[in-house]
Amino acid sequence: MKIVNKKGVRILAVVIAAGFFTSSTIASAPAAKKDFNVWWYSKDNTPTGQTWAVALKEFKKAHPELNVKFQLKTFEGMNNAGAQILNSNAAPDVTEYNKGNGTAGLASKGGLLTDLTPYSKKYKWNLPSSVSLYGQYDKGLMGTGKLYGVPSYGEYVSVFYNKDIFAKNNVKIPTTMAEMEAAMATFKAAGVIPMEMGGAGYQTVHNVYALAVSRANQTWINSFQLFKGKAVDATTDANIKWAAQTLLKWKNAGYFQPNVSGVSPDDAIAEFQAGKAAMVIGGSWLDGSMQTKVSTFSYGKFLLPGTLTVGSAGNLLVIPSRSKNKDLAAEFINLVLSKKYQNYLGNAGGLPLFADAESIANPASILTSTPFGVAVKKNALAMYPDWPVPGYYDILLANGTALLSSGDVDAYMKATGGFYNDGRPKA
Amino acid sequence: MSTKFEQTRQYYWFAVPGVLTFATLVGGSFAYNIYLSFNEWQGIGKPEWIGLANYERLIQDRVFWISFLHAFEFILAMSIIPTALGLIIAALIYDFIAKHFGNAVSTFLRISLYVPQIIALPVVGILWAWMLSPNVGVINTILRNIGLDKFALNWLGQSSTAMFALSIMMIWIQIGYTIVILISGMSRLDPYLDEAAQLDGATWFERFRIVTIPQLYPEISVVLLTTTVAALKVFGPVYVMTNGGPGDATQVPAYFSYFHFFSTLKVGYGASVATVLAMILTVLAIGLLKFQRKMGVLR
């Protein structure tokens, strides 16, 4: 039996021809306008995403000759396949990109990013070194070298707390780890969940590191993150081991929900927002969500007691080497760094790096920028746990969940530390 | 006398699109993947030739072997159990429900059981992650309400149950596929054989075992082959549900390869995993096809 008869073939041919015809007309029609592709992955409910969207609107208005195309990407997507995308013809003109050796560092080493130093001079960005270090890479290592990306906001991990529950139990904001544990014991005795924790997701990654850096110093950070000085042996490191043990101690004391290793961060945060728990450790990217979703109680923020705080300048804006509109891309970055949009970001509840303090009036902004200011002032930002080695994030995640379910600290140290030691640059 | 080739020559042109597509999309990619597996490469810059080093590492990599062990566990969850269950349910629908409740009911059941196949996997992932959530999930809530607190486990949160929980989800997804194919197979069977056996006094189960199943061998083997291959290269469910965790509890070869390709950026190493996986799949598929031929299924 013939599968397709003659008439069928003719119809098929017409359909295919029509397909070619329409697609070619669609592609050629707006050719008068040049495409300008902008990507980021700060969601539109975050202050950063909102501010950039408004800045892009102004940029669009100033450049009617451009066909500005914006795409909202995901952190995971850019974290996993970012280098491959930047290396392809699909690379955008300007994009948000993750800082760190495994991402921006690698891309800069591969020649995928444009050196922004000339633009920094042209527009007089005058970035302080504590900000520019996140965009500077030398042979793929963060901290010094050419400027490949510019952060425009800050972010940090701190403790969100339920002021009502604290007041009801006469608990003050803890200033030492001992007070922190005493507070959790009080809440536990009062029948309140002391700490929300999404053990199935990224909170395991952040919380272990938050505990580790709470007793680390900048020398340790330089060594662990920037590979300067004596190498950290992550299979035996005292700070990491203490952090893993402490997390387990808290779990065994019943300070988390039961079955914590199966709870997703979204669920954990939703429970805190519903007023069911005294605290949750979370990043400043949750500020917007807390502001809109917490309605039955008032909440505050404090830094986890200890020396250092998980945090840094935020993600970078970079110009891929494949961008065909580098000058325009730099113009957009300049717009984002301008006082106007830095102040806008501050009032939207974000953490601007270059805003005028007096022009920010939003109480939610003050709530989040005050602890951040404290951390910045004492030079206590400890960066993020997954930066040093590519792929470390997934390993920390999978083994963090396993740590909470199995309680095996040695296995955690062996798996995560082995991966770190194996992946760090060889001297 | 014209040879067979001359007789059929004109038809070979019809193979050109298929051959070209295969050569560029499959053949070319596969060759490139093999090339990459002999290199150290971070996905950008120049690949560096390192010979068999990736394969040497692979042999010693505990996680790689664990991932294959899990792939074989997935054969159970995605192929053997869904086929066995599918056979029983298909027979029930075809022989019992269609006869006693009419075609409408049996069609409704068939469609309902097929629904998991057409729901997008990320949606399935969110749905099951929520159902399996230890404290607020519907599965544990039901178990607690009927007094089975002991069985309200931390399904995806601990290594000992994560694989089992994923397997249950996979059975749920796969069963629709096996049922649809097996029912279509049943509808082509010769009813006289069944009636003859019935007249000879065979029970329903005897007829199912001796008359129906042997006639269904072609469908059963197709289902087994496709689902086994799907099980060995399973990726999506692991990606959306567990990312291979907790620890390595649900690590599978395809996810392990992806992890090295895109997260650790050891592209060459990821490529060597993919190459080994492809080889094993090819050998296994050829073996299964040979076996089917031997059974006289493919004629």
XYZ file of C-alpha atoms in Angstrom:
726
model
C 0.000 0.000 0.000
C 1.235 3.454 -0.806
C 1.414 5.535 2.290
C 1.044 8.892 0.579
C -0.820 9.401 -2.664
C -0.011 11.984 -5.298
C -2.546 14.450 -4.054
C -1.136 14.092 -0.556
C 2.354 14.858 -1.815
C 1.101 17.947 -3.608
C -0.660 19.232 -0.477
C 2.449 18.553 1.566
C 4.587 20.486 -0.911
C 2.238 23.451 -0.763
C 2.255 23.394 3.036
C 6.051 23.271 3.189
C 6.403 26.052 0.627
C 3.902 28.166 2.506
C 5.840 27.559 5.693
C 9.076 28.791 4.131
C 7.345 31.756 2.609
C 5.670 33.004 5.765
C 8.689 32.435 7.982
C 10.928 34.346 5.592
C 8.511 37.274 5.379
C 8.165 37.388 9.141
C 11.916 37.412 9.526
C 12.534 40.118 6.954
C 9.741 42.567 7.812
C 11.230 44.406 10.836
C 14.766 44.253 9.425
C 14.936 48.024 9.496
C 15.260 47.848 13.280
C 18.338 46.356 14.874
C 17.714 43.680 17.493
C 18.990 44.400 20.993
C 18.741 41.380 23.282
C 18.571 41.803 27.044
C 18.371 38.921 29.509
C 18.182 38.634 33.254
C 16.791 36.179 35.765
C 15.878 38.418 38.692
C 12.163 37.696 38.760
C 9.687 40.511 38.287
C 8.547 40.306 41.931
C 12.057 41.231 43.086
C 13.156 44.859 43.524
C 16.070 44.253 41.154
C 13.867 42.823 38.419
C 11.401 45.695 38.808
C 14.092 48.367 38.716
C 15.789 46.917 35.678
C 12.456 46.678 33.892
C 11.811 50.402 34.453
C 15.359 51.268 33.367
C 14.887 49.172 30.245
C 11.718 51.079 29.462
C 13.638 54.343 29.573
C 16.379 52.794 27.461
C 13.807 51.669 24.899
C 12.374 55.167 24.701
C 15.807 56.667 24.160
C 16.505 54.229 21.346
C 13.496 53.976 19.041
C 15.821 52.630 16.348
C 16.278 49.428 18.337
C 14.061 46.411 18.547
C 14.651 45.701 22.246
C 13.966 42.079 23.055
C 13.851 41.048 26.679
C 13.859 37.463 27.943
C 13.415 36.381 31.558
C 15.783 33.474 32.188
C 16.136 31.261 35.265
C 19.001 31.159 37.747
C 19.290 27.408 37.304
C 19.383 27.661 33.528
C 22.084 30.307 33.471
C 24.003 28.546 36.233
C 24.026 25.260 34.361
C 24.229 26.156 30.694
C 25.277 29.812 30.765
C 28.738 29.291 29.279
C 27.377 27.241 26.401
C 24.743 29.891 25.629
C 27.260 32.753 25.738
C 29.445 30.747 23.376
C 26.655 30.415 20.816
C 25.038 32.677 18.260
C 22.112 33.016 20.638
C 24.207 35.074 23.092
C 22.428 38.281 24.139
C 23.845 41.803 24.047
C 23.703 42.237 27.788
C 22.728 39.764 30.504
C 22.679 39.144 34.221
C 25.273 36.513 35.038
C 26.357 34.648 38.139
C 29.528 35.848 39.778
C 32.169 33.367 40.866
C 34.955 31.257 39.456
C 32.695 28.531 38.145
C 30.531 30.892 36.106
C 31.725 34.406 35.238
C 35.326 33.358 35.900
C 35.141 30.458 33.514
C 33.356 32.521 30.871
C 35.971 35.281 31.113
C 38.761 32.727 30.815
C 37.122 31.356 27.695
C 36.988 34.815 26.143
C 33.197 34.947 26.258
C 32.927 38.244 28.140
C 33.853 41.792 27.166
C 36.384 43.715 29.252
C 34.384 46.607 30.685
C 37.380 48.626 31.917
C 37.163 51.173 29.036
C 33.456 51.706 29.731
C 34.127 52.048 33.451
C 36.555 54.873 32.606
C 34.275 56.435 30.012
C 31.246 56.577 32.298
C 33.290 57.201 35.490
C 31.742 54.327 37.425
C 34.485 54.571 40.106
C 33.600 51.204 41.616
C 35.076 50.585 45.083
C 37.266 47.477 45.130
C 34.914 45.718 47.551
C 32.284 45.913 44.782
C 34.363 45.513 41.653
C 36.194 42.447 42.967
C 33.128 40.359 42.102
C 33.407 41.393 38.464
C 37.184 41.143 38.202
C 38.774 37.921 37.004
C 42.350 36.963 36.373
C 42.754 33.654 34.523
C 39.239 32.822 35.610
C 39.789 33.543 39.312
C 37.732 36.214 41.012
C 39.169 39.177 42.902
C 41.655 40.935 40.637
C 42.233 41.489 36.936
C 40.114 42.929 34.157
C 36.561 44.012 34.866
C 34.188 41.589 33.150
C 30.987 42.365 34.981
C 29.412 44.978 37.220
C 27.234 44.308 40.248
C 24.529 46.892 40.831
C 22.964 45.641 44.042
C 23.819 43.660 47.127
C 22.376 40.520 48.677
C 22.904 38.677 51.916
C 21.533 35.844 53.993
C 20.138 36.667 57.412
C 17.496 35.531 59.870
C 13.877 36.608 59.348
C 12.069 36.499 62.678
C 8.490 36.729 63.850
C 8.449 39.735 66.199
C 5.156 38.672 67.783
C 6.423 35.217 68.721
C 9.662 36.713 70.059
C 7.732 39.202 72.200
C 5.245 36.632 73.464
C 8.086 34.414 74.708
C 10.216 37.276 76.003
C 13.035 36.432 73.662
C 15.430 39.170 72.554
C 17.370 39.174 69.320
C 20.256 36.781 69.968
C 23.758 38.204 69.690
C 25.726 35.017 70.329
C 25.298 31.455 69.124
C 24.554 30.397 72.712
C 21.706 32.925 72.895
C 20.503 31.713 69.522
C 20.287 28.130 70.783
C 18.690 29.235 74.045
C 16.057 31.129 72.047
C 15.296 28.057 69.959
C 15.000 25.950 73.098
C 12.514 28.467 74.515
C 10.371 28.344 71.379
C 10.524 24.568 71.305
C 9.348 24.416 74.927
C 6.525 26.833 74.068
C 5.355 24.545 71.268
C 6.398 26.828 68.416
C 8.595 25.647 65.538
C 11.836 27.503 66.336
C 13.301 27.469 62.829
C 11.806 26.808 59.415
C 14.146 24.921 57.142
C 13.686 23.548 53.630
C 16.064 20.632 53.847
C 15.173 19.339 50.390
C 16.424 22.476 48.652
C 18.901 25.327 48.608
C 18.478 26.168 52.291
C 20.702 23.233 53.209
C 23.422 24.777 51.047
C 23.090 28.237 52.601
C 22.543 27.218 56.199
C 25.625 25.015 56.479
C 27.741 27.782 55.005
C 26.086 30.454 57.152
C 27.063 28.447 60.226
C 30.568 27.785 58.896
C 31.336 31.459 58.252
C 29.785 32.519 61.548
C 33.088 31.431 63.075
C 35.419 32.055 60.133
C 37.512 35.111 59.298
C 38.428 36.829 56.024
C 41.695 34.867 55.813
C 39.627 31.698 55.657
C 37.351 33.251 53.012
C 40.364 34.284 50.935
C 41.656 30.763 51.127
C 38.337 28.937 50.616
C 36.866 31.241 47.967
C 39.774 32.967 46.270
C 42.456 30.269 46.744
C 44.839 32.725 48.343
C 47.145 31.607 51.136
C 47.016 28.167 52.762
C 44.685 25.764 50.968
C 41.548 24.647 52.787
C 41.197 20.878 53.029
C 37.428 20.755 52.817
C 37.216 17.113 53.902
C 38.499 18.001 57.377
C 37.953 21.759 57.673
C 36.989 22.654 61.234
C 34.501 25.398 60.293
C 32.559 23.286 57.811
C 32.570 20.272 60.104
C 31.313 22.336 63.030
C 28.579 23.757 60.794
C 27.418 20.307 59.681
C 27.442 19.082 63.281
C 25.554 22.135 64.514
C 22.876 21.778 61.860
C 22.422 18.159 62.925
C 22.405 19.146 66.587
C 19.559 21.579 65.869
C 17.692 18.961 63.928
C 18.072 16.360 66.675
C 16.977 18.895 69.297
C 13.735 19.284 67.338
C 14.333 22.893 66.311
C 13.230 22.166 62.721
C 10.019 20.638 61.416
C 9.944 16.854 61.474
C 11.136 15.210 58.236
C 13.148 18.345 57.523
C 15.120 16.715 54.703
C 11.917 16.286 52.699
C 10.611 19.837 53.154
C 11.055 22.187 50.201
C 12.334 25.736 50.827
C 9.139 27.147 49.302
C 7.028 25.218 51.822
C 9.303 26.214 54.693
C 9.094 29.893 53.797
C 5.343 29.690 53.314
C 4.997 28.216 56.827
C 7.036 31.063 58.299
C 4.918 33.568 56.372
C 1.814 31.918 57.779
C 3.114 32.646 61.290
C 3.849 29.051 62.238
C 7.515 29.474 63.136
C 9.756 31.880 65.014
C 12.550 32.166 62.444
C 13.767 31.235 58.992
C 17.236 31.763 57.569
C 16.854 33.310 54.139
C 18.376 35.577 51.548
C 17.500 39.181 50.838
C 15.864 37.945 47.630
C 12.981 36.939 49.924
C 12.417 40.525 51.099
C 9.757 41.222 48.472
C 7.891 38.022 49.179
C 7.963 38.641 52.958
C 6.670 42.150 52.454
C 3.680 41.024 50.404
C 2.856 37.715 52.084
C 3.379 38.362 55.797
C 0.148 39.937 56.985
C -0.800 38.409 60.339
C 2.296 39.417 62.313
C 5.223 41.804 62.062
C 8.615 40.503 61.118
C 12.187 41.710 61.417
C 15.641 40.714 60.301
C 18.903 40.125 62.138
C 22.285 38.724 61.223
C 23.066 35.194 62.386
C 25.376 35.726 65.389
C 29.054 35.269 64.667
C 31.865 36.757 62.659
C 30.845 36.680 58.992
C 27.628 36.778 56.981
C 26.757 34.961 53.758
C 26.426 37.658 51.137
C 28.098 39.767 48.532
C 27.454 42.286 45.871
C 24.733 40.842 43.681
C 24.879 39.153 40.329
C 26.738 40.796 37.504
C 25.607 42.503 34.384
C 27.956 41.354 31.635
C 28.380 42.019 27.923
C 29.052 38.781 26.042
C 31.917 38.928 23.539
C 29.423 37.889 20.894
C 27.288 40.974 21.499
C 26.933 43.059 18.353
C 25.925 46.176 20.312
C 28.542 46.508 23.029
C 28.388 50.293 23.325
C 24.627 50.214 23.709
C 24.916 47.427 26.274
C 27.343 49.540 28.297
C 24.906 52.429 28.070
C 22.210 50.243 29.623
C 24.556 49.125 32.419
C 25.398 52.778 33.047
C 21.706 53.555 33.318
C 21.240 50.820 35.937
C 24.208 52.159 37.937
C 22.909 55.740 37.813
C 21.743 57.429 41.022
C 18.228 57.560 39.619
C 17.839 53.810 39.342
C 19.944 53.025 42.396
C 17.538 55.152 44.437
C 14.619 53.529 42.651
C 15.985 50.116 43.643
C 16.338 51.243 47.240
C 12.768 52.428 47.405
C 11.547 49.241 45.767
C 12.931 47.336 48.764
C 16.221 46.312 47.189
C 19.811 46.726 48.342
C 21.415 49.313 46.085
C 25.185 49.753 46.194
C 25.367 53.397 45.157
C 22.152 55.011 46.401
C 21.800 58.186 48.480
C 20.790 57.028 51.956
C 18.546 60.062 52.541
C 16.516 59.473 49.409
C 15.282 56.072 50.572
C 12.078 56.304 52.568
C 10.456 52.892 52.173
C 10.366 51.181 55.637
C 10.817 47.754 54.052
C 14.013 49.025 52.468
C 15.279 50.289 55.786
C 14.393 46.945 57.383
C 16.639 45.059 54.994
C 19.345 47.652 54.350
C 20.179 48.170 58.031
C 21.594 44.687 58.748
C 23.260 44.736 55.333
C 24.900 48.033 56.201
C 26.222 46.500 59.428
C 27.732 43.562 57.562
C 29.281 45.785 54.900
C 30.678 48.145 57.511
C 32.525 45.425 59.377
C 33.709 43.918 56.079
C 31.901 40.719 56.983
C 30.462 39.515 53.688
C 31.546 35.911 53.155
C 30.341 35.323 49.568
C 28.363 32.189 48.658
C 29.192 28.559 49.287
C 28.990 27.313 45.721
C 31.361 29.768 44.068
C 34.770 28.189 44.324
C 34.284 25.088 42.186
C 31.969 24.414 39.204
C 29.199 21.980 40.081
C 29.745 22.403 43.860
C 26.183 23.675 44.358
C 24.546 20.397 43.280
C 26.948 18.397 45.431
C 26.296 20.590 48.482
C 22.562 20.289 47.880
C 22.355 16.525 47.402
C 24.667 15.843 50.327
C 23.103 18.480 52.566
C 19.765 16.702 52.212
C 21.493 13.379 52.853
C 23.202 14.841 55.947
C 19.852 15.828 57.426
C 18.305 12.434 56.760
C 21.229 10.158 57.572
C 22.987 12.233 60.246
C 26.335 11.114 58.841
C 28.741 14.072 59.155
C 31.743 12.066 57.955
C 29.986 11.071 54.737
C 29.023 14.716 54.171
C 32.589 15.926 54.693
C 33.968 13.188 52.451
C 31.546 13.807 49.582
C 31.467 17.622 49.573
C 35.065 18.112 50.686
C 36.374 15.586 48.197
C 34.560 17.371 45.394
C 35.955 20.740 46.501
C 39.514 19.464 46.871
C 39.290 17.737 43.502
C 37.893 20.789 41.741
C 40.036 23.595 43.163
C 42.717 24.954 40.839
C 45.958 23.042 41.084
C 48.858 25.175 42.319
C 16.905 -10.720 -15.380
C 16.936 -7.714 -13.188
C 18.394 -7.964 -9.726
C 16.419 -7.091 -6.630
C 18.421 -3.878 -6.302
C 17.400 -2.784 -9.801
C 13.792 -3.486 -9.050
C 13.796 -1.450 -5.909
C 16.362 1.144 -6.895
C 13.829 3.881 -7.517
C 12.620 3.662 -3.946
C 16.009 4.363 -2.421
C 15.490 8.066 -3.011
C 12.804 7.944 -0.412
C 15.396 7.030 2.172
C 17.482 10.132 1.514
C 15.724 12.509 3.940
C 15.757 9.924 6.699
C 19.383 8.958 6.146
C 20.492 12.594 5.991
C 18.586 13.516 9.133
C 19.944 10.494 10.951
C 23.499 11.165 9.814
C 23.474 14.807 10.914
C 21.341 14.659 14.030
C 22.263 11.263 15.431
C 25.387 9.993 13.686
C 27.246 13.299 13.739
C 26.369 14.063 17.343
C 27.321 10.571 18.421
C 30.701 10.771 16.659
C 31.337 14.199 18.203
C 30.378 12.869 21.607
C 32.868 10.016 21.254
C 35.532 12.522 20.215
C 34.766 14.699 23.262
C 35.034 11.723 25.580
C 38.764 11.518 24.802
C 39.247 15.163 25.724
C 39.304 17.408 28.721
C 37.065 20.360 27.956
C 35.104 22.918 29.963
C 32.612 23.606 27.200
C 34.488 26.643 25.942
C 37.986 27.126 24.584
C 39.921 24.292 22.982
C 39.392 20.642 23.969
C 42.586 19.001 25.222
C 43.266 15.399 24.132
C 43.770 13.162 27.145
C 43.246 9.726 25.615
C 41.466 7.197 27.795
C 41.803 9.143 31.057
C 38.074 9.847 31.273
C 37.262 6.159 30.906
C 39.871 5.209 33.497
C 38.264 7.640 35.892
C 34.828 6.319 35.007
C 35.701 2.758 35.959
C 36.811 3.931 39.395
C 33.903 6.310 39.940
C 31.612 4.809 42.550
C 28.751 7.141 41.623
C 28.867 5.997 38.005
C 28.328 2.375 38.992
C 25.619 3.304 41.476
C 23.856 5.216 38.733
C 23.773 2.116 36.546
C 22.437 0.051 39.394
C 19.618 2.585 39.685
C 18.981 2.432 35.946
C 18.356 -1.283 36.307
C 16.027 -0.613 39.217
C 14.163 1.733 36.922
C 13.699 -1.131 34.437
C 11.618 -2.769 37.131
C 9.589 0.400 37.761
C 9.241 1.594 34.191
C 9.160 -1.624 32.213
C 8.494 -4.884 34.015
C 5.922 -3.818 36.612
C 3.969 -1.497 34.260
C 3.871 -4.233 31.614
C 2.685 -6.886 34.051
C 0.132 -4.589 35.675
C -0.830 -3.199 32.280
C -1.534 -6.688 31.006
C -3.845 -7.466 33.905
C -5.654 -4.117 33.771
C -5.956 -4.261 29.974
C -7.500 -7.721 30.227
C -9.907 -6.539 32.915
C -10.972 -3.555 30.844
C -11.243 -5.472 27.604
C -12.774 -8.711 28.841
C -14.757 -7.610 31.818
C -15.559 -3.917 31.954
C -16.262 -3.473 28.238
C -18.591 -6.491 28.304
C -20.453 -5.641 31.482
C -20.424 -1.853 31.562
C -20.250 -0.990 27.892
C -17.722 0.655 25.655
C -18.196 4.120 27.062
C -16.977 3.099 30.503
C -14.027 1.164 29.144
C -13.020 4.043 26.865
C -13.253 6.452 29.782
C -11.024 4.202 31.886
C -8.520 3.810 29.074
C -8.285 7.563 28.602
C -8.043 8.214 32.338
C -5.218 5.758 32.720
C -3.440 7.369 29.780
C -3.637 10.899 31.193
C -0.336 10.655 33.143
C 1.384 10.082 29.798
C 0.251 13.395 28.370
C 0.778 15.611 31.410
C 4.036 17.515 31.037
C 6.733 15.993 33.212
C 7.523 19.174 35.183
C 3.833 19.313 36.150
C 3.926 15.665 37.167
C 7.043 16.452 39.193
C 5.421 19.330 41.073
C 2.275 17.278 41.643
C 4.117 14.291 43.082
C 6.591 16.366 45.064
C 3.591 17.966 46.731
C 1.784 14.663 47.269
C 4.939 13.090 48.711
C 5.799 16.073 50.912
C 6.388 14.555 54.352
C 4.437 16.908 56.627
C 1.757 18.479 54.449
C 1.572 16.031 51.529
C -1.689 14.258 50.764
C -0.179 10.756 50.837
C 1.154 11.091 54.374
C -1.981 12.908 55.501
C -4.117 9.999 54.332
C -1.779 7.469 55.912
C -1.921 9.318 59.237
C -5.695 9.683 59.116
C -6.209 5.953 58.690
C -3.827 5.203 61.535
C -0.850 4.142 59.469
C 1.518 6.752 60.940
C 4.302 4.203 60.743
C 4.133 4.332 56.955
C 3.969 8.118 56.661
C 7.604 8.324 55.663
C 9.885 11.126 54.549
C 9.590 9.776 50.999
C 11.953 11.911 48.953
C 13.949 13.267 51.878
C 15.862 10.144 52.804
C 18.047 7.840 50.779
C 16.259 4.673 51.823
C 12.866 5.618 50.342
C 13.623 8.140 47.578
C 14.124 5.492 44.901
C 10.952 3.691 45.943
C 8.919 6.910 45.828
C 10.230 7.750 42.368
C 9.450 4.207 41.233
C 5.826 4.487 42.311
C 5.530 7.688 40.312
C 7.094 6.046 37.275
C 4.700 3.096 37.445
C 1.836 5.598 37.540
C 3.222 7.362 34.471
C 4.096 4.263 32.457
C 1.025 2.162 33.000
C -1.139 4.163 30.595
C 1.271 3.499 27.774
C 1.360 -0.266 28.295
C -2.421 -0.493 28.677
C -3.185 1.365 25.463
C -0.826 -0.754 23.395
C -1.932 -4.021 24.993
C -5.636 -3.260 24.570
C -5.115 -2.444 20.921
C -3.324 -5.764 20.685
C -6.236 -7.571 22.316
C -8.690 -6.078 19.882
C -6.843 -7.669 16.971
C -6.949 -11.161 18.506
C -9.107 -13.837 16.921
C -12.192 -14.212 19.162
C -12.810 -17.765 17.895
C -9.771 -19.084 19.742
C -11.093 -17.651 22.960
C -14.596 -19.011 22.343
C -13.209 -22.450 21.485
C -11.266 -22.539 24.712
C -14.352 -21.392 26.580
C -16.399 -24.248 25.067
C -13.682 -26.648 26.166
C -14.273 -25.460 29.714
C -11.223 -23.228 30.226
C -11.545 -20.697 33.023
C -10.993 -16.974 32.367
C -7.495 -17.119 33.841
C -6.566 -20.191 31.793
C -7.751 -18.506 28.614
C -5.832 -15.344 29.566
C -2.656 -17.319 30.208
C -2.792 -19.861 27.406
C -4.755 -18.109 24.662
C -4.417 -14.362 25.112
C -0.851 -13.832 26.324
C 0.914 -15.914 23.652
C -0.984 -14.063 20.945
C 0.065 -10.763 22.498
C 3.796 -11.506 22.314
C 4.421 -8.878 19.587
C 2.806 -6.105 21.660
C 4.404 -7.266 24.894
C 7.852 -7.324 23.361
C 7.437 -3.880 21.790
C 6.308 -2.469 25.127
C 9.164 -4.168 26.968
C 11.753 -2.951 24.491
C 10.653 0.690 24.389
C 10.134 0.983 28.135
C 13.438 -0.733 28.943
C 15.308 1.697 26.740
C 13.362 4.562 28.328
C 14.278 3.260 31.800
C 17.981 3.071 31.035
C 18.114 6.611 29.727
C 15.680 8.080 32.279
C 16.446 11.735 33.038
C 13.392 13.965 33.371
C 11.793 12.481 36.509
C 15.125 12.547 38.356
C 15.785 16.091 37.189
C 12.433 17.447 38.299
C 12.095 15.441 41.512
C 15.393 14.808 43.260
C 18.399 16.010 41.235
C 19.897 12.600 41.931
C 19.751 13.063 45.705
C 19.628 12.741 48.635
C 23.336 11.978 48.329
C 23.481 9.651 45.313
C 20.269 7.816 46.173
C 18.514 8.461 42.850
C 21.493 9.116 40.609
C 21.064 7.668 37.083
C 23.515 7.600 34.144
C 21.776 10.238 32.022
C 21.551 12.685 34.937
C 25.129 11.904 35.950
C 26.274 12.680 32.418
C 24.247 15.895 32.334
C 25.667 16.917 35.711
C 29.220 16.682 34.418
C 28.355 18.275 31.090
C 26.678 21.347 32.520
C 27.423 21.723 36.228
C 30.986 20.613 36.809
C 31.813 21.510 33.194
C 33.830 18.336 32.833
C 32.353 17.961 29.377
C 34.720 15.209 28.302
C 33.860 13.159 31.356
C 30.144 13.685 30.786
C 30.654 12.608 27.182
C 32.368 9.400 28.270
C 29.375 8.565 30.492
C 27.029 9.254 27.570
C 29.132 7.077 25.265
C 29.108 4.126 27.643
C 25.363 4.556 28.155
C 24.751 4.630 24.395
C 26.861 1.507 23.883
C 25.024 -0.410 26.595
C 21.669 0.701 25.198
C 22.622 -0.371 21.677
C 23.843 -3.787 22.790
C 20.743 -4.274 24.899
C 18.364 -3.197 22.139
C 20.030 -5.499 19.600
C 19.835 -8.314 22.130
C 16.139 -7.714 22.737
C 15.379 -7.515 19.015
C 17.273 -10.776 18.402
C 15.350 -12.393 21.223
C 12.066 -11.234 19.721
C 13.031 -12.637 16.346
C 13.861 -15.942 17.943
C 10.449 -16.006 19.569
C 8.998 -15.575 16.092
C 7.482 -12.259 17.040
C 8.924 -10.113 14.279
C 8.175 -11.515 10.897
